[in-house]
Every structure is written in C-alpha cells, then in structure tokens.
Coordinates of C-alpha atoms in Angstrom, one line a residue:
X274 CA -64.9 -20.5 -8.2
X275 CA -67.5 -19.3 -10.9
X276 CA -66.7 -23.1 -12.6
X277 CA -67.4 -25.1 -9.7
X278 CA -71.1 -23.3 -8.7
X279 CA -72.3 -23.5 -12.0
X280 CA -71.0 -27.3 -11.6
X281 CA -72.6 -27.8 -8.1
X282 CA -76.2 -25.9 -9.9
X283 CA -76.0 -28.3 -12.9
X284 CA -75.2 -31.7 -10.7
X285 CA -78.4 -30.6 -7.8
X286 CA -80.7 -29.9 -10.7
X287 CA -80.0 -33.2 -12.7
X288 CA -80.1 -34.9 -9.1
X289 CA -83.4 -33.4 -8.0
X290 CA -85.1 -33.3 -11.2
X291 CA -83.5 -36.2 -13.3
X292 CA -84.1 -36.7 -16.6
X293 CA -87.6 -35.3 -16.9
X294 CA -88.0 -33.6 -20.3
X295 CA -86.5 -33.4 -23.1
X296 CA -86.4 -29.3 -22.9
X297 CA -84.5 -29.7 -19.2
X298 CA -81.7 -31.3 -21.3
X299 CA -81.7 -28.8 -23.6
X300 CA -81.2 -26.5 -20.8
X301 CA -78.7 -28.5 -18.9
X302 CA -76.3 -28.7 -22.6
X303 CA -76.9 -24.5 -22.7
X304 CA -75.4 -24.3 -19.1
X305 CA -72.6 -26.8 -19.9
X306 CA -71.5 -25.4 -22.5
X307 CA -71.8 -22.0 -21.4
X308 CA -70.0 -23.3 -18.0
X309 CA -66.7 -24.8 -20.2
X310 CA -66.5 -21.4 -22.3
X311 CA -66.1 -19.5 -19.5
X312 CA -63.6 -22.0 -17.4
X313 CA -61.4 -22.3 -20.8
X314 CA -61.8 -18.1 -20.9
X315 CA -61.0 -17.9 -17.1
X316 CA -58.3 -19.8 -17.4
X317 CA -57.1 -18.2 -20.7
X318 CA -57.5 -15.3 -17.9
X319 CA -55.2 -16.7 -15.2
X320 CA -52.5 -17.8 -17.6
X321 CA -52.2 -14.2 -18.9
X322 CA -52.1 -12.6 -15.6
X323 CA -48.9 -15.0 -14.5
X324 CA -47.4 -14.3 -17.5
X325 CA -48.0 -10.1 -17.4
X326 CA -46.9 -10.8 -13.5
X327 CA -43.9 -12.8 -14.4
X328 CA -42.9 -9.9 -17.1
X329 CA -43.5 -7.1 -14.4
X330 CA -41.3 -9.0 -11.9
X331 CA -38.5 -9.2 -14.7
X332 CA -39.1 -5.5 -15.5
X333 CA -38.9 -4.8 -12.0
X334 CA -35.9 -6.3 -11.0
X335 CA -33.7 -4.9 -14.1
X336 CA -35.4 -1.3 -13.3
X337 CA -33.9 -2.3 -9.5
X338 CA -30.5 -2.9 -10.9
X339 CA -30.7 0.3 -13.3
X340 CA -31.4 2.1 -10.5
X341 CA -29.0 0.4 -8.1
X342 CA -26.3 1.2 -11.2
X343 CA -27.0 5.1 -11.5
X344 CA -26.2 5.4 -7.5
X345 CA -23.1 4.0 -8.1
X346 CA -22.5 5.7 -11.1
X347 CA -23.4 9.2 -9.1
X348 CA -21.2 8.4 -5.9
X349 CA -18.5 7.8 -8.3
X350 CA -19.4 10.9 -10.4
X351 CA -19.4 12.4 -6.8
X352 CA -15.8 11.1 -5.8
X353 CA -14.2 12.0 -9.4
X354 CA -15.6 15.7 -8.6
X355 CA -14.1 15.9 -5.0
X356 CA -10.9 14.6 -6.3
X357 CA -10.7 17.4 -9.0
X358 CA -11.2 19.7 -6.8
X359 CA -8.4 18.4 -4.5
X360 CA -6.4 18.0 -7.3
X361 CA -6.7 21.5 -8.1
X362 CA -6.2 22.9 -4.8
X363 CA -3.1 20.5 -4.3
X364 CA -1.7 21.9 -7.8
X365 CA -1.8 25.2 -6.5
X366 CA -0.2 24.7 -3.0
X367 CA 2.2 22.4 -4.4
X368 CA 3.9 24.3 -6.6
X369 CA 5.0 27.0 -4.5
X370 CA 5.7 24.6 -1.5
X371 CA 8.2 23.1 -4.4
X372 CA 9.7 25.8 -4.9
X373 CA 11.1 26.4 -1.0
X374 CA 11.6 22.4 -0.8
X375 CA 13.9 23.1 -4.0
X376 CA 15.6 25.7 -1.9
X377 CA 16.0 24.0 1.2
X378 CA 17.6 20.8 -0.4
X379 CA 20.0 23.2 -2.4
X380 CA 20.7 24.9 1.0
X381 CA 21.1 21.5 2.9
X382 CA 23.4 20.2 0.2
X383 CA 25.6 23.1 0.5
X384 CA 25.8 22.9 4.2
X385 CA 26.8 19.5 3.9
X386 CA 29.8 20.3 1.4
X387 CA 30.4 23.6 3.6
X388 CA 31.2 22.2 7.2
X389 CA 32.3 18.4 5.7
X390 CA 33.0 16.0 9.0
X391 CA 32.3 18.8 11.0
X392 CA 30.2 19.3 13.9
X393 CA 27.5 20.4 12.2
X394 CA 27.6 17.3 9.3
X395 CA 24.4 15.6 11.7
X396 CA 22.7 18.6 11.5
X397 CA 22.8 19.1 7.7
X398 CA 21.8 15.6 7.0
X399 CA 18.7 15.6 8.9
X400 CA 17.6 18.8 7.5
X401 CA 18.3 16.8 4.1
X402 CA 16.3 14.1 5.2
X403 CA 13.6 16.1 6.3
X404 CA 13.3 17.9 3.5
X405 CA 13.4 15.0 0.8
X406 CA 10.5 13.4 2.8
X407 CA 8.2 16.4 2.2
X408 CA 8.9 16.5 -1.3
X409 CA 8.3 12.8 -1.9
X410 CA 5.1 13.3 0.4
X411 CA 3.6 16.3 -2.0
X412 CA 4.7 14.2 -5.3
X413 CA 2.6 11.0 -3.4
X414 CA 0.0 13.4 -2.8
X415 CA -0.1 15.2 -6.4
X416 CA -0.4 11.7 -8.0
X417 CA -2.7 10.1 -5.8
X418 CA -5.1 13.4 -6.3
X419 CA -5.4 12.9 -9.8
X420 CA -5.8 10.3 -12.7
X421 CA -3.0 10.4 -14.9
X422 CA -1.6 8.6 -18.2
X423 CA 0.9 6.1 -17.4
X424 CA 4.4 7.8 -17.6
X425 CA 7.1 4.4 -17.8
X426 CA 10.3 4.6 -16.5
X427 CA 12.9 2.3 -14.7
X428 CA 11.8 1.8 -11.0
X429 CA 12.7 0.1 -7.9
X430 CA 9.9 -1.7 -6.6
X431 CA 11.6 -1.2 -3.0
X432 CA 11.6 2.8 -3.1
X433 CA 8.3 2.8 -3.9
X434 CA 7.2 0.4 -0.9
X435 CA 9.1 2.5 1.2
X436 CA 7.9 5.8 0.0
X437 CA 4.5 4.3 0.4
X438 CA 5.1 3.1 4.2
X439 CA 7.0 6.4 4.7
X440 CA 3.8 8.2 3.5
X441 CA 1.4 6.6 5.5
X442 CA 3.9 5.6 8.4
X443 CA 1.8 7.9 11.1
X444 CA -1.4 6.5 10.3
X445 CA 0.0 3.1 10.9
X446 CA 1.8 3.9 14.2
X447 CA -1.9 5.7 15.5
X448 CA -3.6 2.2 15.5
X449 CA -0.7 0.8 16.7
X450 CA 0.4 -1.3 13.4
X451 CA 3.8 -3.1 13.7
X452 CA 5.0 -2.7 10.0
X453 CA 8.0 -4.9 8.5
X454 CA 10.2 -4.6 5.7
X455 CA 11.7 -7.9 4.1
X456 CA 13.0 -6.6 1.1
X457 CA 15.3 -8.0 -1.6
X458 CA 18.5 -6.8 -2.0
X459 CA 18.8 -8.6 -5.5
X460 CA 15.6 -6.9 -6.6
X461 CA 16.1 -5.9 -10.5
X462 CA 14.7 -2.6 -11.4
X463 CA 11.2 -2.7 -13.9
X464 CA 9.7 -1.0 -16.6
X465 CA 6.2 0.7 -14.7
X466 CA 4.7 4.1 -13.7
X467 CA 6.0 4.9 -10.8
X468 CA 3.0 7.0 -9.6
X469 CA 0.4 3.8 -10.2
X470 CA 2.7 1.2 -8.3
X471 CA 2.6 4.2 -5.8
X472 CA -0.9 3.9 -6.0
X473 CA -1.4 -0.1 -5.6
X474 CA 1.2 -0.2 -2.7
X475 CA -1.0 2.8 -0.5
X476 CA -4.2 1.0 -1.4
X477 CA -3.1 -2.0 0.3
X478 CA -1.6 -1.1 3.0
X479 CA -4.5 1.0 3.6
X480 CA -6.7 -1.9 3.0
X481 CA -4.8 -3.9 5.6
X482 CA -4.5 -1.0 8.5
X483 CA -8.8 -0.9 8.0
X484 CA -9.0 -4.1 8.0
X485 CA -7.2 -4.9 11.4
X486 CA -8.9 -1.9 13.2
X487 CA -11.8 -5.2 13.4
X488 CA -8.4 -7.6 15.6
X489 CA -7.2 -6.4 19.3
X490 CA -3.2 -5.6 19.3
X491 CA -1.1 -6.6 18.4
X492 CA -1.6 -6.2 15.2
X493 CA 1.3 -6.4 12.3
X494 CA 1.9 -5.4 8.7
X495 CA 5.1 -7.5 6.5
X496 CA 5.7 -6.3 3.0
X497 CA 8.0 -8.6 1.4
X498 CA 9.8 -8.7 -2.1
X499 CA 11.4 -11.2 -4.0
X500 CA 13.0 -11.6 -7.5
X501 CA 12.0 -15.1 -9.0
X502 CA 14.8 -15.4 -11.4
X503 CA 13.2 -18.3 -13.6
X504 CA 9.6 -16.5 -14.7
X505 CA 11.6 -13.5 -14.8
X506 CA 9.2 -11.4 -12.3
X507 CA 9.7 -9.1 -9.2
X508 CA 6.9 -10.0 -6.5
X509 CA 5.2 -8.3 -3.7
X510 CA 3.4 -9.5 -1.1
X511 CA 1.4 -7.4 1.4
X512 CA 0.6 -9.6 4.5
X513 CA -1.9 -8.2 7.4
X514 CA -2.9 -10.1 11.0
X515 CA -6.6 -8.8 10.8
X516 CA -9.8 -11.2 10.4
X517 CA -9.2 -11.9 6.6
X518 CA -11.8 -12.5 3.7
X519 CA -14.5 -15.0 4.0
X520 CA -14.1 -17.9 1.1
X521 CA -17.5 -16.5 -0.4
X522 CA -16.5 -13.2 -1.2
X523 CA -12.9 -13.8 -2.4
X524 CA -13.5 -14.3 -5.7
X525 CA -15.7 -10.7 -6.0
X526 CA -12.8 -8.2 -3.9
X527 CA -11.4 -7.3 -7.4
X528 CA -14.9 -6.5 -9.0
X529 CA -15.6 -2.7 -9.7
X530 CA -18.0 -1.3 -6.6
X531 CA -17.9 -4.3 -4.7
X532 CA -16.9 -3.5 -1.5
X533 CA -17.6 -4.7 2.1
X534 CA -17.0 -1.1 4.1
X535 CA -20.1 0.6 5.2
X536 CA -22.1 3.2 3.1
X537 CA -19.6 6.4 2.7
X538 CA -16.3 4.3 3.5
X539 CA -15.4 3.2 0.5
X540 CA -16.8 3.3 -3.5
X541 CA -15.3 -0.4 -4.0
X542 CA -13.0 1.0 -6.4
X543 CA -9.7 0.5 -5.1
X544 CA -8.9 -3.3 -5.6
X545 CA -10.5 -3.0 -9.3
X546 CA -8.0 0.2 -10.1
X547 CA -5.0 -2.0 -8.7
X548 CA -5.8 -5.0 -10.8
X549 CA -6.3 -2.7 -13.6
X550 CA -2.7 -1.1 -13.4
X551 CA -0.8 -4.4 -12.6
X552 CA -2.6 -6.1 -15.5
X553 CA -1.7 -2.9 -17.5
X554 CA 2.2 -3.7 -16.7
X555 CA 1.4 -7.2 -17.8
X556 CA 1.4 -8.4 -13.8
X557 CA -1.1 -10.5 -11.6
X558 CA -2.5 -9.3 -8.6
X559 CA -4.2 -11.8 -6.5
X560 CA -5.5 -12.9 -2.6
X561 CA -4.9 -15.5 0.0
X562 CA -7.1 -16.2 3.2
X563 CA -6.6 -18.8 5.3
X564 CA -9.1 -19.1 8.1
X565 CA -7.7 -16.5 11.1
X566 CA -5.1 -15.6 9.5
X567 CA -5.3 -12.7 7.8
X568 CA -5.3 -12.0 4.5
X569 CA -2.3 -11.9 1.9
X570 CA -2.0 -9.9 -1.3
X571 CA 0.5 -11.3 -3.8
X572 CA 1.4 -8.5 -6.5
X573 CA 3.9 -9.9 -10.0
X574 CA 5.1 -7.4 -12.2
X575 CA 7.7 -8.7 -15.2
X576 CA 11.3 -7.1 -15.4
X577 CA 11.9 -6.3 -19.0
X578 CA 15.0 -4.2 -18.7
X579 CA 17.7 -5.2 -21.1
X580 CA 21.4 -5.6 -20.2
X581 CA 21.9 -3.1 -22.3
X582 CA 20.0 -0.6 -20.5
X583 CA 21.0 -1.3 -17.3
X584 CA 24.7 -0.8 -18.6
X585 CA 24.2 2.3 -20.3
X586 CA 22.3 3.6 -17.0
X587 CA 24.7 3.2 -15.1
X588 CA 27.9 4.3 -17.4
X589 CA 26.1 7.8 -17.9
X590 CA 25.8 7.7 -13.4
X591 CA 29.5 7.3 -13.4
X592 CA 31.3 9.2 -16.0
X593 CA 33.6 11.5 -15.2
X594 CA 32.0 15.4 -14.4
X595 CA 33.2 18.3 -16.8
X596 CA 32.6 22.1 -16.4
X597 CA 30.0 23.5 -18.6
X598 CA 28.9 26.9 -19.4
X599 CA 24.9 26.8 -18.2
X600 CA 22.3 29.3 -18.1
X601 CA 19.6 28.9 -15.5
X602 CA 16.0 30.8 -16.2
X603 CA 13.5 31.2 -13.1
X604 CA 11.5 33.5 -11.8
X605 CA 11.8 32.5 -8.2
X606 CA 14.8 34.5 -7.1
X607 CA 15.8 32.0 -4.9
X608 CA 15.9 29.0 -6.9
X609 CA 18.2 30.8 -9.0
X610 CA 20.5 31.5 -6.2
X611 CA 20.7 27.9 -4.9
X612 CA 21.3 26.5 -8.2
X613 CA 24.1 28.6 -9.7
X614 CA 25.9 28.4 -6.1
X615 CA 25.2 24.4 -6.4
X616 CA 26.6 24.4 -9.9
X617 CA 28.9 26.7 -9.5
X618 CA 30.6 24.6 -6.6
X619 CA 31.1 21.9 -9.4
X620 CA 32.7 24.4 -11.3
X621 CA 30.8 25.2 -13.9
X622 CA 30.5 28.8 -15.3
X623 CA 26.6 30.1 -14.4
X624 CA 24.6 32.9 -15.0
X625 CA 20.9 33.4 -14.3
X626 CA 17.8 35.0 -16.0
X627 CA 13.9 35.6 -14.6
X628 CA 12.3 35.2 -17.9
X629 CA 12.5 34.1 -21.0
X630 CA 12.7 37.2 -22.7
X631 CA 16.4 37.9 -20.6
X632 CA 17.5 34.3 -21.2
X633 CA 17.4 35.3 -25.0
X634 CA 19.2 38.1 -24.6
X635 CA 22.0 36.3 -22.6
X636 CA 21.9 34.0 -25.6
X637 CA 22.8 37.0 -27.9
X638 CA 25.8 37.6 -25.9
X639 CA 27.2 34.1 -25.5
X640 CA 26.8 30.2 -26.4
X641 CA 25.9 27.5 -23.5
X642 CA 26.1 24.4 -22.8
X643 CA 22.7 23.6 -20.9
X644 CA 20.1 25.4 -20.4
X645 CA 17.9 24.8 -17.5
X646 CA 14.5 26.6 -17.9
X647 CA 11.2 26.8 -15.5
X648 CA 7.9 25.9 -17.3
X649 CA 6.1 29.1 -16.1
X650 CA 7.3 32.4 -15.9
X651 CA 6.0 36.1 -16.8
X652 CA 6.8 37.4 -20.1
X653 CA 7.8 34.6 -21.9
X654 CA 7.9 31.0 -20.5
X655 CA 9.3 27.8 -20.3
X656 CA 7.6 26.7 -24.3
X657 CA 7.8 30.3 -25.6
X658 CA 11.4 30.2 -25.2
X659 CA 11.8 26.6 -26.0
X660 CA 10.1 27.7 -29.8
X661 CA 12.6 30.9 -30.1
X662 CA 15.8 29.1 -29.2
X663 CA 14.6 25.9 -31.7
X664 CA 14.2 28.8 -34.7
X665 CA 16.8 31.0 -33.9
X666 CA 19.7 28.5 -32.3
X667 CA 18.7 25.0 -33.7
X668 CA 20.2 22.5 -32.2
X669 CA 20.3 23.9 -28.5
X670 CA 16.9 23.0 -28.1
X671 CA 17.9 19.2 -27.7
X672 CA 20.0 20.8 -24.4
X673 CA 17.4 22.5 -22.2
X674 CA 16.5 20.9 -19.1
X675 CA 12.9 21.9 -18.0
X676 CA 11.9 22.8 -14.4
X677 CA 8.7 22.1 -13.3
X678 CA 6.7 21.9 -10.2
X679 CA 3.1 20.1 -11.6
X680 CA 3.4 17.9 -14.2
X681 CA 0.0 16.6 -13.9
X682 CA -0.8 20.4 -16.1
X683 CA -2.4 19.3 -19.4
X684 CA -0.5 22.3 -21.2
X685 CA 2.8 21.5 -19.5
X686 CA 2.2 17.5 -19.9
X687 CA 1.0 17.9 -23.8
X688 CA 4.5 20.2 -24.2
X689 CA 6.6 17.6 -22.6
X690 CA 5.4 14.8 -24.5
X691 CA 5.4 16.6 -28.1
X692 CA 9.2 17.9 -27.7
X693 CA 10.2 15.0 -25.4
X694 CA 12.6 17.4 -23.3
X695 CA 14.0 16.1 -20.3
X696 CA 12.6 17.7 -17.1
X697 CA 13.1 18.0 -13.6
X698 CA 10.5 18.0 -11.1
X699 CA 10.3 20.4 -8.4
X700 CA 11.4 20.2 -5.4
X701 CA 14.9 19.1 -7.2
X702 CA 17.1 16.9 -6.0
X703 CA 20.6 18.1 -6.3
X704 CA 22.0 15.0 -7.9
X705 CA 19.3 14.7 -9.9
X706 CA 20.7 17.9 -11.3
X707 CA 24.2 17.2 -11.6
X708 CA 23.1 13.3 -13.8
X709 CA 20.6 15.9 -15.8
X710 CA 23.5 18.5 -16.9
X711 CA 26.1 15.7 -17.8
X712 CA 23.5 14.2 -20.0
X713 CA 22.3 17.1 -21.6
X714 CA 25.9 18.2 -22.2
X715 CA 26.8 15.2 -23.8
X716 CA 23.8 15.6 -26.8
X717 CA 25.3 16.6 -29.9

C-alpha cells in the first residue's frame, strides 16, 4: 500500500509539473529510491512473516499431536491403574473362592464314584459341571485382570473358544445373539499361552456382540476352526451379522488407540494387543468386510508339536495307576479332607499336615512318594519347605506338587519359574491330580 502512494505521488508530480528543473529531478530520484528501499524492505517484511507463520503453524500442529498423545497416554495410564486394582481385588477373592471350588469338585467327584448309576449319578454330574464352570470363570477373570508373561503350553484351540463363549454366553443371550460353534474335530493341539488366546477370543467376540447392538435381530455369531494340513496352521475365524467396517478404516482397526467407539467406550487397545499376541505365537490375525455383511476376523496360529510329544503325552495319560505313599500339606482343613479321601479311594496311603513345619516332621518319621504342598501357609510355606526338603532330603524335591490358587503372584510366579516344580492350580481338578501324582511318582 505504502509502494503504490508514493508511486501515485511521484507519477501526479512528474505529470503536473514535468520536467521543470533540474533540482525537481533530483527530488523525484530521492523519492524513487527511497520508494524501492522500502518496497524491497516491506517485502523482505512479508516474506518473513509467512515464513515465522508457516513455522508457528508446524509448531502448532506437533504441540496438537503431543498433546493429543499425553491424553492417550493418561487414559491408558488411567485403565492400567483400574486394572491393578481389580487385579488385586480379584487376587484376593479368588483365592479363597478356589479353595471351596477345590472342595466342591473333590466332593462332586466322590459322589459320582459313591452312588455309581444310581439315582443320584444326574445330580452329581451337574454339581460337577457347575462347579468346573466357576473355576474356569475365576481363572478367565484372573488372567484377563492382569498382564502377564506368556506361560506356553499344549492347547486346544477349541476349549479355549468355548471357555471363551461359556464366559461371556449371558451377555450374548441379553442382546439376543445367536452364537454357533463349527469346530474341527481334527484340530491338532498348539504350542501358545493359554491365558492370551483367552484373551484374543473374548476381545472378538466382544467386538462383534458391540458391534451388532448397531443391526435389528436377528443377529448371529459363528466361530469356526479348521486345521489346514499343508501350511501346517490351526485357524479361527470369528464371523458377526452387524454393519461391518467401512473400506477406509480397515487398514487402521489394528493400530494402537484407534478406535471407533465413543469417548469412554473403548481405549483402542484391544485389536492392537490381539495382533500383538498372535504375531508373538508366530500367527496372522487379519479382517474381511464385505459391504452388509458383517465383518470377519481370520486368526492363524502354527502347530509345532512334535510326534514325539504328542506320544509321550498321551502314554503318561494312559499308564497304568500305582499306589503311592503321599503327603498332602494345607492349611485349609478342608482341602486336606477332600484330597486324601480322593486319593485315598485310588488306594494310595495318605496323610496330611497344615504347615510346613508338621510336614517336616512327618518326613522324620517316614519316606514318600509325592508330596503335594500349598504355596502359602503360616509358619513355614510352600518355598520354605521346598528349600528344607532340597537340603535335608535331596532328591524329593524333584517330587513335590505345588498348590496354588494365584499364580499371577510375582513371589509365587518368580518361585515357580526358578525351581520349575510342577503345580496345580486351584480350584483342582481331580484328574488333574491323579496325571500330577503318576508323574511325579515316576521322577527318579
């Protein structure tokens, strides 16, 4: 603007005045120059301002995504907290509601050996039943409440789909979700965590049953699995009938903190941790979503198990029972009781002890064959005695059986893992007890 008056002044005064004198010209090179120094400094001017705005705008936008980054970083700092804390709480409540699960599985097993084909065979199975789903509900629940290590061993990708339905069956029936099992009969076992395939199978499905709350009835849920023999792989694939995933967004589901649920629904979190495990197992996890129809997650995991394996498996299943002497340690009265009536209707010889300070001096007294031991107990517990029995009877160590009801303890975890002792966890099965002593027997 300044430019183009001094321009306009300059142009009416030569017009009006031409070329009079010598000393106007002067005057009209002074303004001209003086006019160009300040449009080159204005301009200088302008250039620097774009550039300091172009900076600020850059500088703006990566404080925008710093910011946008720490309040993802808090509500995650926020969810890690409240999982803790239910973790903790869970811990607590879980281990004494293992302990009355252990005894009413012991009891229900007994009844079923005590009345045989009798009348009262129904009733003992479904108190079996009933009680083997609430402990595979608190064991779901104690391993989705916390992170953990992975903890490999052979699993059937089946069980854990159907623990996983089982778990979540009553949500599912509430918004009226028709679910389907098409699973293999062929299917191998594989080489995983159980607790993280756990984990991918409830996200899923829980995925899916949010998902088609946005479809009218009916609305249906088909988990299949296959075995493709030729890549060697066991696959899953989790199909829903809600509205799908747009095309654009596909490609972004498996991203950390992407997510498409409203504010408070959902951290984004879930799809990136299942990717993260399957990858971990040396697996794929990916999507399809045809237009209106749904969406469909496809989940390979590689079975690794040699022959080998699988034979020795299942010759230490199916050899031949033989009474043992065994010593049981609890503190739980109860638990005591129910095992050595369990064992003892094997026919092995049993006696019991509340600590480890009586289970060493039963070991004064006489030799064992297995020892089965709680983790914590007054006195001296489930490592204490573990320590004592490796120093004074060496050798026996290799044949205690631990009992525990949390294994996602640190203490109890890092004590495990150092001595690699087999273990039991609470609620106990009852064959799960009777495999445990023949192998611990066996160990020379």
């Amino acid at each position: 603007l300044l430019v183009g008056l001094l321009n306009a002044l300059l142009v009416g005064l030569v017009a009006g005045l031409g070329w009079a004198t010598i000393g106007w010209g002067a005057s009209t090179l002074i303004l001209c120059t003086v006019a160009g120094a300040a449009a080159g400094w204005l301009s200088e001017l302008l250039d620097q301002v774009k550039k300091q705005s172009r900076e600020l705008a850059q500088k703006s936008e990566v404080l925008k995504d710093e910011i946008d980054q720490r309040r993802r970083s808090e509500e995650t700092l926020r969810q890690t907290e409240k999982l803790a804390s239910a973790g903790q709480l869970l811990a607590g409540v879980a281990h004494e509601l293992n302990n009355l699960l252990t005894m009413i599985l012991g009891g229900a097993d007994l009844l079923r050996t005590m009345v045989g084909s009798g009348p009262l065979r129904e009733e003992a199975e479904e108190i079996a039943k009933a009680a083997e789903r609430s402990a595979r509900m608190v064991k779901n629940l104690l391993a989705l409440s916390r992170r953990r290590p992975p903890e490999r061993q052979y699993v059937s990708l089946n069980q854990i789909v159907s623990e996983g339905i089982e778990l979540l069956l009553y949500a599912l029936r509430a918004d009226n979700v028709q679910v389907t099992l098409n699973l293999a009969q062929d299917l191998p076992i594989v080489w995983a965590d159980p607790h993280q395939l756990h984990q991918v199978v409830i996200n899923l499905v829980s995925n899916a049953q949010q998902a088609m709350r946005q479809t009218p009835p009916p609305r249906h849920l088909t988990l299949t699995t296959q075995f493709d023999r030729v890549e060697g792989r066991v696959m899953l694939r989790v199909a829903d009938s809600g509205p799908g995933i747009p095309p654009e967004i596909q490609a972004r589901i498996f991203e950390p903190f992407f997510t498409t649920k409203a504010p408070g629904e959902g951290t984004g979190l879930g799809l990136s941790l299942c990717q993260s495990i399957i990858q971990g197992f040396g697996g794929t996890i990916g999507v399809q979503s045809p237009p209106g129809e749904g969406a469909i997650f496809s989940v390979e995991v590689p079975v690794n198990v040699e022959a080998s394996d699988r034979q020795r498996i299942l010759v230490n299943e199916q050899a031949p029972r033989q009474q043992r002497a065994i010593l049981v340690v609890d503190d739980e009265p109860g638990i005591l009781k129910t095992l050595k009536m369990i064992l003892s209707t094997d026919g092995h010889q049993v006696e019991t002890a509340t600590d480890g300070v009586v289970a060493l001096q039963k070991l004064q007294a006489r030799a064992y064959d297995v020892i089965l031991s709680d983790v914590r107990m007054p006195e001296l517990d489930g490592p204490g005695l573990y320590r004592e029995i490796e120093h004074l009877y060496p050798g026996l160590e290799q044949r205690i059986i631990f009992l525990t009801g949390d294994l996602l303890n640190l203490q109890t975890k890092a004590f495990l893992e150092e001595t690699e002792a087999p273990y039991l966890s609470k609620p106990i099965v009852v064959e799960e007890v009777r495999k445990a002593v023949q192998r611990a027997a066996t160990v020379v």
